[in-house]
Short mmCIF file of N, CA and C in Angstrom, two decimals:
data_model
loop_
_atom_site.label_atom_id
_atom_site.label_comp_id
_atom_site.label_asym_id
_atom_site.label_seq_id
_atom_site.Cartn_x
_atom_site.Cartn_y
_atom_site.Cartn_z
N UNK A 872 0.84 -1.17 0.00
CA UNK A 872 0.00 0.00 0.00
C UNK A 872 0.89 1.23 0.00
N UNK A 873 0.87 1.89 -1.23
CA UNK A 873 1.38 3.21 -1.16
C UNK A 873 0.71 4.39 -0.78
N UNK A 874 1.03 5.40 -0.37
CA UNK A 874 0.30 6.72 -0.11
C UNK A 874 0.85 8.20 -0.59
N UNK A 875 0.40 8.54 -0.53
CA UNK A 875 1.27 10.22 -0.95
C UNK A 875 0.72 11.53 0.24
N UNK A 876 1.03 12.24 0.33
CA UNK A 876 1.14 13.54 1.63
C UNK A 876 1.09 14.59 0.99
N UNK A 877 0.43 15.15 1.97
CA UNK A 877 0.22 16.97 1.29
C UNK A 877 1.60 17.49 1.68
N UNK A 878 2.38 17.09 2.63
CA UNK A 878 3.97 17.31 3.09
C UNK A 878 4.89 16.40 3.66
N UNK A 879 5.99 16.53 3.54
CA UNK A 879 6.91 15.44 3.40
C UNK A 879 7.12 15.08 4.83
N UNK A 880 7.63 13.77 4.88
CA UNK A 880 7.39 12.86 6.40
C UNK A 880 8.81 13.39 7.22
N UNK A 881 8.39 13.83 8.61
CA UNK A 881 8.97 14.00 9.49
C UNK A 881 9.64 13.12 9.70
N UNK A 882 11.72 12.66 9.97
CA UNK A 882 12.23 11.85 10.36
C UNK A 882 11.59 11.50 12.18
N UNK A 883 10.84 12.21 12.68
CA UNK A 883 11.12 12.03 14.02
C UNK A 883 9.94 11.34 14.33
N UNK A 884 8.96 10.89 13.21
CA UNK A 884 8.18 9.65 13.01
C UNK A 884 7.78 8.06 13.16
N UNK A 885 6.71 7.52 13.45
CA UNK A 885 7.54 6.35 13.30
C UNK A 885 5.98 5.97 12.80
N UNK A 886 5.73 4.85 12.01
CA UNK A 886 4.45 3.77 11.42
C UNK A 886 4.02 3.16 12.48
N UNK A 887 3.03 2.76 12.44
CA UNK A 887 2.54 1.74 13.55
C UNK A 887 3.76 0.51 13.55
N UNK A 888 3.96 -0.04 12.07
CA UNK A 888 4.86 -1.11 12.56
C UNK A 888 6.46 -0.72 12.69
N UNK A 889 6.62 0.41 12.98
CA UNK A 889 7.98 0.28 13.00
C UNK A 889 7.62 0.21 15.41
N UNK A 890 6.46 0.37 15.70
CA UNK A 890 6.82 0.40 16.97
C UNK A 890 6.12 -0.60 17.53
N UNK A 891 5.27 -1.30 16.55
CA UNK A 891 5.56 -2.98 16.80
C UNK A 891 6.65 -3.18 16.98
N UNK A 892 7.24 -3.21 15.96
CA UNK A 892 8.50 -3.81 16.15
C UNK A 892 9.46 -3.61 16.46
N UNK A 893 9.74 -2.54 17.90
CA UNK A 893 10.83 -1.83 18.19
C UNK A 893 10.35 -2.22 19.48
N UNK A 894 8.63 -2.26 20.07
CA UNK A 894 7.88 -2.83 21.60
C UNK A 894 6.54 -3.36 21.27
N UNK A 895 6.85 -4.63 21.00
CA UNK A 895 5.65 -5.50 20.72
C UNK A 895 4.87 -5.08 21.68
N UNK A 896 5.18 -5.37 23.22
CA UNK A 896 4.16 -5.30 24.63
C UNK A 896 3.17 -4.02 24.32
N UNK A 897 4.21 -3.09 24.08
CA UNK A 897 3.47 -1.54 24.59
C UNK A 897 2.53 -1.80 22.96
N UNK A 898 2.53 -1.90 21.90
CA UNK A 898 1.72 -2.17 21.04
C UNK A 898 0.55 -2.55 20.95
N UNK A 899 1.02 -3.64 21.32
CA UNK A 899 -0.26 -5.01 21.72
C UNK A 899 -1.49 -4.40 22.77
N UNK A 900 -0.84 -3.58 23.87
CA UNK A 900 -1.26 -3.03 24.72
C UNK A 900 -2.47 -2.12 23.95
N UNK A 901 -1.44 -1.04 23.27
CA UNK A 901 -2.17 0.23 22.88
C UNK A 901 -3.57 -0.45 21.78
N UNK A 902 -3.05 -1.15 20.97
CA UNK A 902 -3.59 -1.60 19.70
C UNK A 902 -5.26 -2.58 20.61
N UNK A 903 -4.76 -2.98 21.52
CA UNK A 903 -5.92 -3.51 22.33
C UNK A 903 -6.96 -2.81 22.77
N UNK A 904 -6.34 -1.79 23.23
CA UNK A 904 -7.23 -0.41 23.95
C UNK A 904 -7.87 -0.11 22.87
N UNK A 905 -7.25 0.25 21.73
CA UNK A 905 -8.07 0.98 20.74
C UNK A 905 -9.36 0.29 20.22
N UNK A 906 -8.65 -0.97 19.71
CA UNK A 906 -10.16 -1.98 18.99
C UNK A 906 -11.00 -2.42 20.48
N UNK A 907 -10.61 -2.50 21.91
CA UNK A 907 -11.97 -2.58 22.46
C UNK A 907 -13.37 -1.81 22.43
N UNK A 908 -13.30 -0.74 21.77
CA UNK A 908 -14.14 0.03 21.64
C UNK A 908 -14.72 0.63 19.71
N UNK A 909 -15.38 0.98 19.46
CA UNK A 909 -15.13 1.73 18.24
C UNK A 909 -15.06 3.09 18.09
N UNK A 910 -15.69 4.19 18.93
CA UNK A 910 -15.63 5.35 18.70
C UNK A 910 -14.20 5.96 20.09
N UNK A 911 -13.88 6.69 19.51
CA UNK A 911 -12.82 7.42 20.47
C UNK A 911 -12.64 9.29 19.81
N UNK A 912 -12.07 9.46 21.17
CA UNK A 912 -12.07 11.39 21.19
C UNK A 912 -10.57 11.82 20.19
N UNK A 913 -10.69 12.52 19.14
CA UNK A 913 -9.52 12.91 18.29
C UNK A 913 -9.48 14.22 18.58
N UNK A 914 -8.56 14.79 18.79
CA UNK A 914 -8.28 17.21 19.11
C UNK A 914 -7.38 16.89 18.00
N UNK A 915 -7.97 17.94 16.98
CA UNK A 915 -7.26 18.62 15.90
C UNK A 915 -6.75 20.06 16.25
N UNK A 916 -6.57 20.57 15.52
CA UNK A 916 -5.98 21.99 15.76
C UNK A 916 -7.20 22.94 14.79
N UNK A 917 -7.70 23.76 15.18
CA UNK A 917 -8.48 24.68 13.99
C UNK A 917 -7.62 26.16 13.00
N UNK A 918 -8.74 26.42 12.64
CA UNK A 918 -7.63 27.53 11.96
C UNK A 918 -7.27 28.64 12.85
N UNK A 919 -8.01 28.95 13.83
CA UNK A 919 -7.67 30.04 14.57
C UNK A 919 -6.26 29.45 15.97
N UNK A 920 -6.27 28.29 15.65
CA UNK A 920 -5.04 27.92 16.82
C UNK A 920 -5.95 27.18 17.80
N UNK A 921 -6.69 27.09 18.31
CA UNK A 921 -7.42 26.60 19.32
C UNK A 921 -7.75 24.81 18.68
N UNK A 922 -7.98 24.26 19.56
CA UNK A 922 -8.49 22.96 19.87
C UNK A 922 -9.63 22.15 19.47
N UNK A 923 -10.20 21.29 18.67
CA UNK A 923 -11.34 20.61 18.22
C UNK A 923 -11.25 19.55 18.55
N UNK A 924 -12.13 18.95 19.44
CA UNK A 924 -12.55 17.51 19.91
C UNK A 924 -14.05 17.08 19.09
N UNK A 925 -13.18 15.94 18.80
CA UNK A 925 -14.45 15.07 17.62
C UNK A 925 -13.81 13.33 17.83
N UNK A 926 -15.53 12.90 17.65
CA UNK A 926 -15.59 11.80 17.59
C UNK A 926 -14.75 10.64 16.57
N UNK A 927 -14.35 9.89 16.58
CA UNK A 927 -13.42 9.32 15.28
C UNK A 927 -13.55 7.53 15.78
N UNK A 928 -13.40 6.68 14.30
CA UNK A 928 -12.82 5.42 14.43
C UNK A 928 -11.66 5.18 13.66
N UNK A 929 -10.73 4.31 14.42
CA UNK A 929 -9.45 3.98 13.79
C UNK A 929 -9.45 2.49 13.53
N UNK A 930 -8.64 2.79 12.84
CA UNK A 930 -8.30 1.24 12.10
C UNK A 930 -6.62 0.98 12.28
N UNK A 931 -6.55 -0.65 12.68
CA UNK A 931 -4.91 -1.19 11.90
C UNK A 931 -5.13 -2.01 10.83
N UNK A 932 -4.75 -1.48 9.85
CA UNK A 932 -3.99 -2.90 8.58
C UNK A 932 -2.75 -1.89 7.96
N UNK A 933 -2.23 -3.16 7.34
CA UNK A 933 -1.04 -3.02 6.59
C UNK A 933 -0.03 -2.40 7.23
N UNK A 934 -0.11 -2.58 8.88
CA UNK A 934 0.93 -2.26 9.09
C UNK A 934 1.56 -0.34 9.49
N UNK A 935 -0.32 -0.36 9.78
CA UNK A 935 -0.08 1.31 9.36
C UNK A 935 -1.57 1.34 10.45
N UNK A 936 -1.41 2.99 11.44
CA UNK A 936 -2.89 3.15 11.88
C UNK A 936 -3.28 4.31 10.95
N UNK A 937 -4.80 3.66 10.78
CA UNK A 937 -5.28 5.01 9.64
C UNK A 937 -6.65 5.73 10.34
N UNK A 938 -6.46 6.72 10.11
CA UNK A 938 -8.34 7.21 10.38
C UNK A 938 -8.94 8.16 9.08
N UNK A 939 -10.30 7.65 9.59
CA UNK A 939 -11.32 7.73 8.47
C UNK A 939 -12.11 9.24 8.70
N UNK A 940 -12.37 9.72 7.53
CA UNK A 940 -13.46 10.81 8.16
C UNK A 940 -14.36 10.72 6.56
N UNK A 941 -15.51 11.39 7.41
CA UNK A 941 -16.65 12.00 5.73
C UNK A 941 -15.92 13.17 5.25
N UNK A 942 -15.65 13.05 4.01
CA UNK A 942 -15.20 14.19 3.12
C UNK A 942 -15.89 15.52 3.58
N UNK A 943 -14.44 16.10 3.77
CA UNK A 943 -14.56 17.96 4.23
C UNK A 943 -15.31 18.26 5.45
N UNK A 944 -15.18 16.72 6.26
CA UNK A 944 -15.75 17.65 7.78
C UNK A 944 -14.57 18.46 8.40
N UNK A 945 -14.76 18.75 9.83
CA UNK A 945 -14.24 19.89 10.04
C UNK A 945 -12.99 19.28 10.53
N UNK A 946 -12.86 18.06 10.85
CA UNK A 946 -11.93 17.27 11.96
C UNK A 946 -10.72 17.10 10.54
N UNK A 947 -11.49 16.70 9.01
CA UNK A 947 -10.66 16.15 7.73
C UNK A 947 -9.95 17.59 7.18
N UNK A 948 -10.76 18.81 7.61
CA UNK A 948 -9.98 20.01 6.79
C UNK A 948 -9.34 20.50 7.73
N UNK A 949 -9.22 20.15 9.42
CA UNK A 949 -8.10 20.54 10.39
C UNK A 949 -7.29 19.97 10.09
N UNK A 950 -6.75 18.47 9.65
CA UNK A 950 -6.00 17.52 9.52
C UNK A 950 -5.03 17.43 7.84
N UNK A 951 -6.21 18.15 7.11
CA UNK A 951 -5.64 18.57 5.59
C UNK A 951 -4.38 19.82 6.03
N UNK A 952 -5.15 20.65 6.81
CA UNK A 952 -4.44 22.08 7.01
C UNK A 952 -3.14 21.91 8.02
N UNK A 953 -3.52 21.72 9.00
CA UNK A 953 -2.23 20.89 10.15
C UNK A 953 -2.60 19.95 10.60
N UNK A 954 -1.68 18.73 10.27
CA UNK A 954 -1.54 17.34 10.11
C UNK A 954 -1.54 16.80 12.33
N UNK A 955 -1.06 17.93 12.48
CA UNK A 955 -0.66 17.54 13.91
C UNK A 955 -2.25 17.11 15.09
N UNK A 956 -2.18 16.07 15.40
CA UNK A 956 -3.35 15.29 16.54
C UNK A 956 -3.00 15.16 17.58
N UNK A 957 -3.95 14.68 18.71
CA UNK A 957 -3.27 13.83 19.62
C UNK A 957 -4.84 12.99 19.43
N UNK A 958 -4.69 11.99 19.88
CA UNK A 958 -6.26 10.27 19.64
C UNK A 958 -5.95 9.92 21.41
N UNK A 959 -7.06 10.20 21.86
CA UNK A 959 -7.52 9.67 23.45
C UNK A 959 -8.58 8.32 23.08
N UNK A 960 -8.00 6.44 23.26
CA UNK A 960 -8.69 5.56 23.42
C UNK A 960 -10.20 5.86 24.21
N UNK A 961 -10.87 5.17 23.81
CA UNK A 961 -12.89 5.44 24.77
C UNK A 961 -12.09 4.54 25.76
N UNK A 962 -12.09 5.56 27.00
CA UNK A 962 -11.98 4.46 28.59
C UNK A 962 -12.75 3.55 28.76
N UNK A 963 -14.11 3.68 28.06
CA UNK A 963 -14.70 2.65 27.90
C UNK A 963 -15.74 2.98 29.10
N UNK A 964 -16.96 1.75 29.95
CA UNK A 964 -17.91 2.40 30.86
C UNK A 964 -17.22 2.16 31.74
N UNK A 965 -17.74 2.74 33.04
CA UNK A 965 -17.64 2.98 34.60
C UNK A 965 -16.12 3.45 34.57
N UNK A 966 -15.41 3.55 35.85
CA UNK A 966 -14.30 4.00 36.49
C UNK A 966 -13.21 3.52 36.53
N UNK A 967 -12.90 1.88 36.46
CA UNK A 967 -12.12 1.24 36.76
C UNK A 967 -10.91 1.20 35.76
N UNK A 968 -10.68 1.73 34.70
CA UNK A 968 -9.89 2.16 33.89
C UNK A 968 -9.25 0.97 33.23
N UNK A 969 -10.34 -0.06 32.72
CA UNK A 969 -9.51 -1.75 32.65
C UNK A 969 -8.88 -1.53 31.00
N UNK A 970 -7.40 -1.81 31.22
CA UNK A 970 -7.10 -1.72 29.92
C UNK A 970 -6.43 -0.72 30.24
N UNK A 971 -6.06 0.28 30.74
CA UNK A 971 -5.52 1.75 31.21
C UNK A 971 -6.41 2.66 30.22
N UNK A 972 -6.05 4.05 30.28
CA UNK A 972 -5.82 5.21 29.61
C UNK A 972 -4.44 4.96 28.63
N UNK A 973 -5.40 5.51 27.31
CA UNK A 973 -3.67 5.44 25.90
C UNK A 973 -4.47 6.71 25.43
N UNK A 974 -3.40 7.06 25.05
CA UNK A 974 -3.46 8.69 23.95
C UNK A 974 -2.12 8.37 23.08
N UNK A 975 -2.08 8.60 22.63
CA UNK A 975 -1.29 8.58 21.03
C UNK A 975 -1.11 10.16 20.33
N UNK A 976 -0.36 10.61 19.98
CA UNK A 976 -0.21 11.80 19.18
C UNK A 976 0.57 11.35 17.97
N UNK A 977 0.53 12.39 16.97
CA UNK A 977 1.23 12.11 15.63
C UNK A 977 1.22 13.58 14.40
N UNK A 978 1.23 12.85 13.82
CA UNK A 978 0.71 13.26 12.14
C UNK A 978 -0.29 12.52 11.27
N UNK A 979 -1.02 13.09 11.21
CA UNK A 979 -1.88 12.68 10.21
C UNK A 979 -1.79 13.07 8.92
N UNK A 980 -2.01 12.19 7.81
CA UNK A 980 -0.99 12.03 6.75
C UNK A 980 -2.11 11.74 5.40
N UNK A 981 -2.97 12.92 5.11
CA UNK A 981 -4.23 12.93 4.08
C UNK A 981 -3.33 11.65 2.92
N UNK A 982 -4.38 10.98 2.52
CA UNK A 982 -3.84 9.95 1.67
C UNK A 982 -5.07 10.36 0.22
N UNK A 983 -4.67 10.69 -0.51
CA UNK A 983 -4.71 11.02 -2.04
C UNK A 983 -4.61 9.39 -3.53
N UNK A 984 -3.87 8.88 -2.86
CA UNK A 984 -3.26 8.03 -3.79
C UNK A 984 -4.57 7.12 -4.29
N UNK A 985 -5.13 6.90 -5.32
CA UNK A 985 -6.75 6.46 -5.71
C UNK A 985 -6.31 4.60 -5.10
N UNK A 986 -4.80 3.98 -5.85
CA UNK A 986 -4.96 2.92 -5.74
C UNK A 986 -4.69 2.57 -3.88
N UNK A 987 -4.49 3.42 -3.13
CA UNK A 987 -4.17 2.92 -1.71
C UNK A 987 -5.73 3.18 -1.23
N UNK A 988 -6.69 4.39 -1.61
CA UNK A 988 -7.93 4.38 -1.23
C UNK A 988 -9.08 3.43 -1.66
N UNK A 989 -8.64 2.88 -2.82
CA UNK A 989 -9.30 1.34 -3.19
C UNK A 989 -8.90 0.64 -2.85
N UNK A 990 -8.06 0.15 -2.21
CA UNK A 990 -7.33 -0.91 -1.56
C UNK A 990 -8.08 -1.02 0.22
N UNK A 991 -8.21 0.47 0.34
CA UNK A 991 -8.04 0.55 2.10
C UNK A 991 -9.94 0.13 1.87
N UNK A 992 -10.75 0.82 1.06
CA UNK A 992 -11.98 0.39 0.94
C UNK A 992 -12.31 -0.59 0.54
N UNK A 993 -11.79 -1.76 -0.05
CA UNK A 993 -12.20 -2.82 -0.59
C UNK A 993 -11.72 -3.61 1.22
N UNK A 994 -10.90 -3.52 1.72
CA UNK A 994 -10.59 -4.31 3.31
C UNK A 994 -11.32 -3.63 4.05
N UNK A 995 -11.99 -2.68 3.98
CA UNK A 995 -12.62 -1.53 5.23
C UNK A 995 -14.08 -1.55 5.24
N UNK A 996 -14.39 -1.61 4.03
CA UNK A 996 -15.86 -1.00 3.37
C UNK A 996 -16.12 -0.16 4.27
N UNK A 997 -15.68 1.37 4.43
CA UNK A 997 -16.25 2.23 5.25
C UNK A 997 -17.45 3.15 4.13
N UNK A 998 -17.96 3.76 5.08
CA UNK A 998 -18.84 4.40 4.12
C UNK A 998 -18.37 5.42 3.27
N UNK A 999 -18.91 5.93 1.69
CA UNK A 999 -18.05 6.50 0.92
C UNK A 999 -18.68 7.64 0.54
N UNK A 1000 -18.25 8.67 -0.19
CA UNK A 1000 -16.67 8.83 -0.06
C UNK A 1000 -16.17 8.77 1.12
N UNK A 1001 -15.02 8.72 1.34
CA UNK A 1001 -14.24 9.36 2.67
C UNK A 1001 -13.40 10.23 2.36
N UNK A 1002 -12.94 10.60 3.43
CA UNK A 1002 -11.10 10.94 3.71
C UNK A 1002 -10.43 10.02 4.62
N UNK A 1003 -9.35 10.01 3.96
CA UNK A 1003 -8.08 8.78 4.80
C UNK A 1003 -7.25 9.76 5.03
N UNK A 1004 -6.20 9.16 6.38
CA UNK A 1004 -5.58 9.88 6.50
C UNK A 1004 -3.97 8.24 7.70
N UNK A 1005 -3.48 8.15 7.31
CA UNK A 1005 -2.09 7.49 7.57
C UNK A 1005 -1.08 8.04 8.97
N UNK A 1006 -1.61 7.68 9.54
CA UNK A 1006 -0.68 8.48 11.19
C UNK A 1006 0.68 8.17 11.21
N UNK A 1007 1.65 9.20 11.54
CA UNK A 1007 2.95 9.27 12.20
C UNK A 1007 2.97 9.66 13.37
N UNK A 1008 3.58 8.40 14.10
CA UNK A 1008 3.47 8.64 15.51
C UNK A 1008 4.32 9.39 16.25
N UNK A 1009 4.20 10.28 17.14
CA UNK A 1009 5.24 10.89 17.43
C UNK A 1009 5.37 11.16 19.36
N UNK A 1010 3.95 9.87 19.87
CA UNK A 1010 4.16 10.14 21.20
C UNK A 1010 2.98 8.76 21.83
N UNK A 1011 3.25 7.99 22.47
CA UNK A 1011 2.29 7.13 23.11
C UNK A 1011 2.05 6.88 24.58
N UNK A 1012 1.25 7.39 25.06
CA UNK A 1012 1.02 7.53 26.77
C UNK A 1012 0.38 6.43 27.05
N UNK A 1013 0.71 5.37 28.14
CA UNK A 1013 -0.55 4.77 28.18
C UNK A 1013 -0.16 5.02 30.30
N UNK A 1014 -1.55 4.75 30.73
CA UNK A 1014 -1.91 5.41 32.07
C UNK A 1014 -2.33 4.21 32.52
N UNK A 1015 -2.18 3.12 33.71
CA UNK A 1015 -2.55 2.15 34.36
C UNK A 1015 -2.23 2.41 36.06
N UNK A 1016 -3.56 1.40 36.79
CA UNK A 1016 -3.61 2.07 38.49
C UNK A 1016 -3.29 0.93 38.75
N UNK A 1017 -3.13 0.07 39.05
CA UNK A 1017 -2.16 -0.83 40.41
C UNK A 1017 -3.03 -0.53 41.39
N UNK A 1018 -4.25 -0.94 41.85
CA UNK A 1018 -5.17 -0.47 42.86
C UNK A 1018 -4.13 -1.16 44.44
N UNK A 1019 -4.03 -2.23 44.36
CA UNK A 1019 -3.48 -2.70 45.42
C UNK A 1019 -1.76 -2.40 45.85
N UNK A 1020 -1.19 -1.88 45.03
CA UNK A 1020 -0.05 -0.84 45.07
C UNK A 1020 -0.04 0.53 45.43
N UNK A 1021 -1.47 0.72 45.47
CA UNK A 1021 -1.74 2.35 45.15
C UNK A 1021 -0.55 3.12 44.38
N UNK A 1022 -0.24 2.56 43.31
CA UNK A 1022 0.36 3.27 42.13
C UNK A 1022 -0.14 3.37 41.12
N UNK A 1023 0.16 4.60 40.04
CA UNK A 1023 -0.30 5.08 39.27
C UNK A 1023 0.70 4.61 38.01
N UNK A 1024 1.23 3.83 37.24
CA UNK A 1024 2.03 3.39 36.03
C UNK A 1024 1.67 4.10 35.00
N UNK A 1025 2.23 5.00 34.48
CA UNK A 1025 2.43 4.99 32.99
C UNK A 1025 3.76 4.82 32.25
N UNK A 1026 3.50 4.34 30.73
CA UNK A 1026 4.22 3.81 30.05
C UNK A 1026 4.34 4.83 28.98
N UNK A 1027 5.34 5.24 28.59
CA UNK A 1027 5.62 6.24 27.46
C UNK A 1027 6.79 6.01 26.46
N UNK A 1028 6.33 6.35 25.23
CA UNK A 1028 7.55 6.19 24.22
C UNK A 1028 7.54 7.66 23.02
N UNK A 1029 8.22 7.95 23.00
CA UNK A 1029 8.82 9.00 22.05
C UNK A 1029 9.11 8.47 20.70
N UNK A 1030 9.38 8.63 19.48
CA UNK A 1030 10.58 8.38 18.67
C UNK A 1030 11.99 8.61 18.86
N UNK A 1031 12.71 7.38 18.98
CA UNK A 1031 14.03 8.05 19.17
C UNK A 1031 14.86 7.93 20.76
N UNK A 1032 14.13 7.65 21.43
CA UNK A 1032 13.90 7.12 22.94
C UNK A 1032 13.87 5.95 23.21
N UNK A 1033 14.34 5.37 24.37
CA UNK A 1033 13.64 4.01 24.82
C UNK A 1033 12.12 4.36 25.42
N UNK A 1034 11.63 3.46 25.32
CA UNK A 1034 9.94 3.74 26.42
C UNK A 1034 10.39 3.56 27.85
N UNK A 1035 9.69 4.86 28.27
CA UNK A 1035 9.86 4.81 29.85
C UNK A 1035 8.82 4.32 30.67
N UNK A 1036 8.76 3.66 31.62
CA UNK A 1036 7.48 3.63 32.85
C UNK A 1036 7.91 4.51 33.98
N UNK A 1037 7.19 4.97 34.69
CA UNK A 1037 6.98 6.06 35.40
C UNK A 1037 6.41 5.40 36.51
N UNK A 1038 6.64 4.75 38.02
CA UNK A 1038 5.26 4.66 39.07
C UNK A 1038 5.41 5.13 39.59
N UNK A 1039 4.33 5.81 39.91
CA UNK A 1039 4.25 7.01 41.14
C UNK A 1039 3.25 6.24 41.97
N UNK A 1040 3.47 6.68 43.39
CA UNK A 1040 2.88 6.30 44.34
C UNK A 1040 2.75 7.19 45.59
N UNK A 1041 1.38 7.32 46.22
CA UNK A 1041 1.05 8.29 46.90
C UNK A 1041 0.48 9.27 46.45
N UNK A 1042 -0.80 9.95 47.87
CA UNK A 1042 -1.47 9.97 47.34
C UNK A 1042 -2.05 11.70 47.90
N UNK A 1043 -0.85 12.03 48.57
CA UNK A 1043 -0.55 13.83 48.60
C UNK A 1043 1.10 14.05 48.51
N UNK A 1044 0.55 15.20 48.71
CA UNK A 1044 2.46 15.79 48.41
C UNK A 1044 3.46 15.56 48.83
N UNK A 1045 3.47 15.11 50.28
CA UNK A 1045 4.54 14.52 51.15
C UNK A 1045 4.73 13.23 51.00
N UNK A 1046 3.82 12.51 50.22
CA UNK A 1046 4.18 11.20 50.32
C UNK A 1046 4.04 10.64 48.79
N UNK A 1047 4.47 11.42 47.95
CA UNK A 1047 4.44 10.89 46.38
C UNK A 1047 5.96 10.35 46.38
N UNK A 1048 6.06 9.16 45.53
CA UNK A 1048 7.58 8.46 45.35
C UNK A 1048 7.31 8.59 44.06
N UNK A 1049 8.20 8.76 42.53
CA UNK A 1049 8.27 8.53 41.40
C UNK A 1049 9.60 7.79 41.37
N UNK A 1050 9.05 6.61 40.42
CA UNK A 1050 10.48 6.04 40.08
C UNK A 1050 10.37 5.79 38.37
N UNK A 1051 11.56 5.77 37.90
CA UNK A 1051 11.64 6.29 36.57
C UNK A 1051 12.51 4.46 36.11
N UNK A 1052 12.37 4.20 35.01
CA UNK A 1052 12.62 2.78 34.27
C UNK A 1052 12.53 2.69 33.17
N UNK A 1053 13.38 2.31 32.21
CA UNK A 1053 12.96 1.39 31.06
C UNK A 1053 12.05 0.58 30.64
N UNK A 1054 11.06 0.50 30.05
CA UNK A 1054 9.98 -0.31 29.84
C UNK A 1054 10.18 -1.52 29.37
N UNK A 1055 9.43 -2.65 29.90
CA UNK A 1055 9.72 -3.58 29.24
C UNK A 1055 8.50 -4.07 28.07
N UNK A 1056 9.19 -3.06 27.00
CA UNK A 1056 7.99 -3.72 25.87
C UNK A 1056 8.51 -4.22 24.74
#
């Protein structure tokens, strides 16, 4: 599957599979969170600089995360104009946060190319027309509680970084511990 860009790809990028395959765990993880649900919260950027939260579904194939929109909504002409996102997973119901909190940031990467949009619709059948759009990742949070630790874990990766975990523990100011680690993903 080829694609083409309204602007040329940031080295400080990475594909969905290049972070498969750099942390299967943290992947598997994120990629889990996402398909338990179908709808999740996307913030674009608007034209005036400020913030747009909209509903969105994502997809994995080929090795690539893509998201879909109806031609020329407002979320597809923030994303035409500046490519830059961040994607908050649906926590899904009640409180218990199973699965953690993942947010993901990137680039979103309008895809033009007719034979990659017949390709992605003949595996997708989303409704048509659309807009596609090909993410470069450029940040993955994921947030997990340890109820019986009373710690708070998150797992983070950059491009270009190892992934860090973070547990913090405690639960005011005098008694917060952070300890900082290598992830094992």
């Amino acid at each position: 599957m080829t694609t083409s860009t309204t602007s040329s790809t940031n080295s400080s990028t990475n594909s969905w599979r290049d972070v498969e395959t750099a942390h299967p765990t943290l992947a598997d993880a994120v990629r889990t969170r996402f398909e338990a649900f179908r709808h999740h919260i996307l913030a674009t950027i608007r034209a005036d600089g400020s913030p747009r939260t909209s509903g969105i579904e994502v997809t994995f194939r080929a090795g690539e995360l893509w998201l879909g929109s109806m031609p020329d909504a407002r979320k597809s002409r923030d994303l035409r104009r500046d490519p830059r996102f961040a994607l908050c997973a649906n926590p899904g119901p009640g409180t218990d946060m199973a699965g953690g909190d993942v947010r993901i940031s990137g680039l979103a990467r309008w895809v033009d190319d007719p034979a990659t949009l017949a390709h992605f619709a003949a595996e997708v059948s989303p409704p048509e027309p659309f807009d596609l759009f090909r993410v470069e990742l450029t940040e993955i949070v994921r947030t997990t509680v340890d109820e019986p630790a009373e710690e708070i874990i998150l797992t983070s990766w950059r491009p270009g970084y190892p992934a860090l975990r973070l547990q913090r523990r405690g639960n005011g100011p005098a008694a917060i511990l952070d300890s900082w680690a290598e992830a094992d993903t």
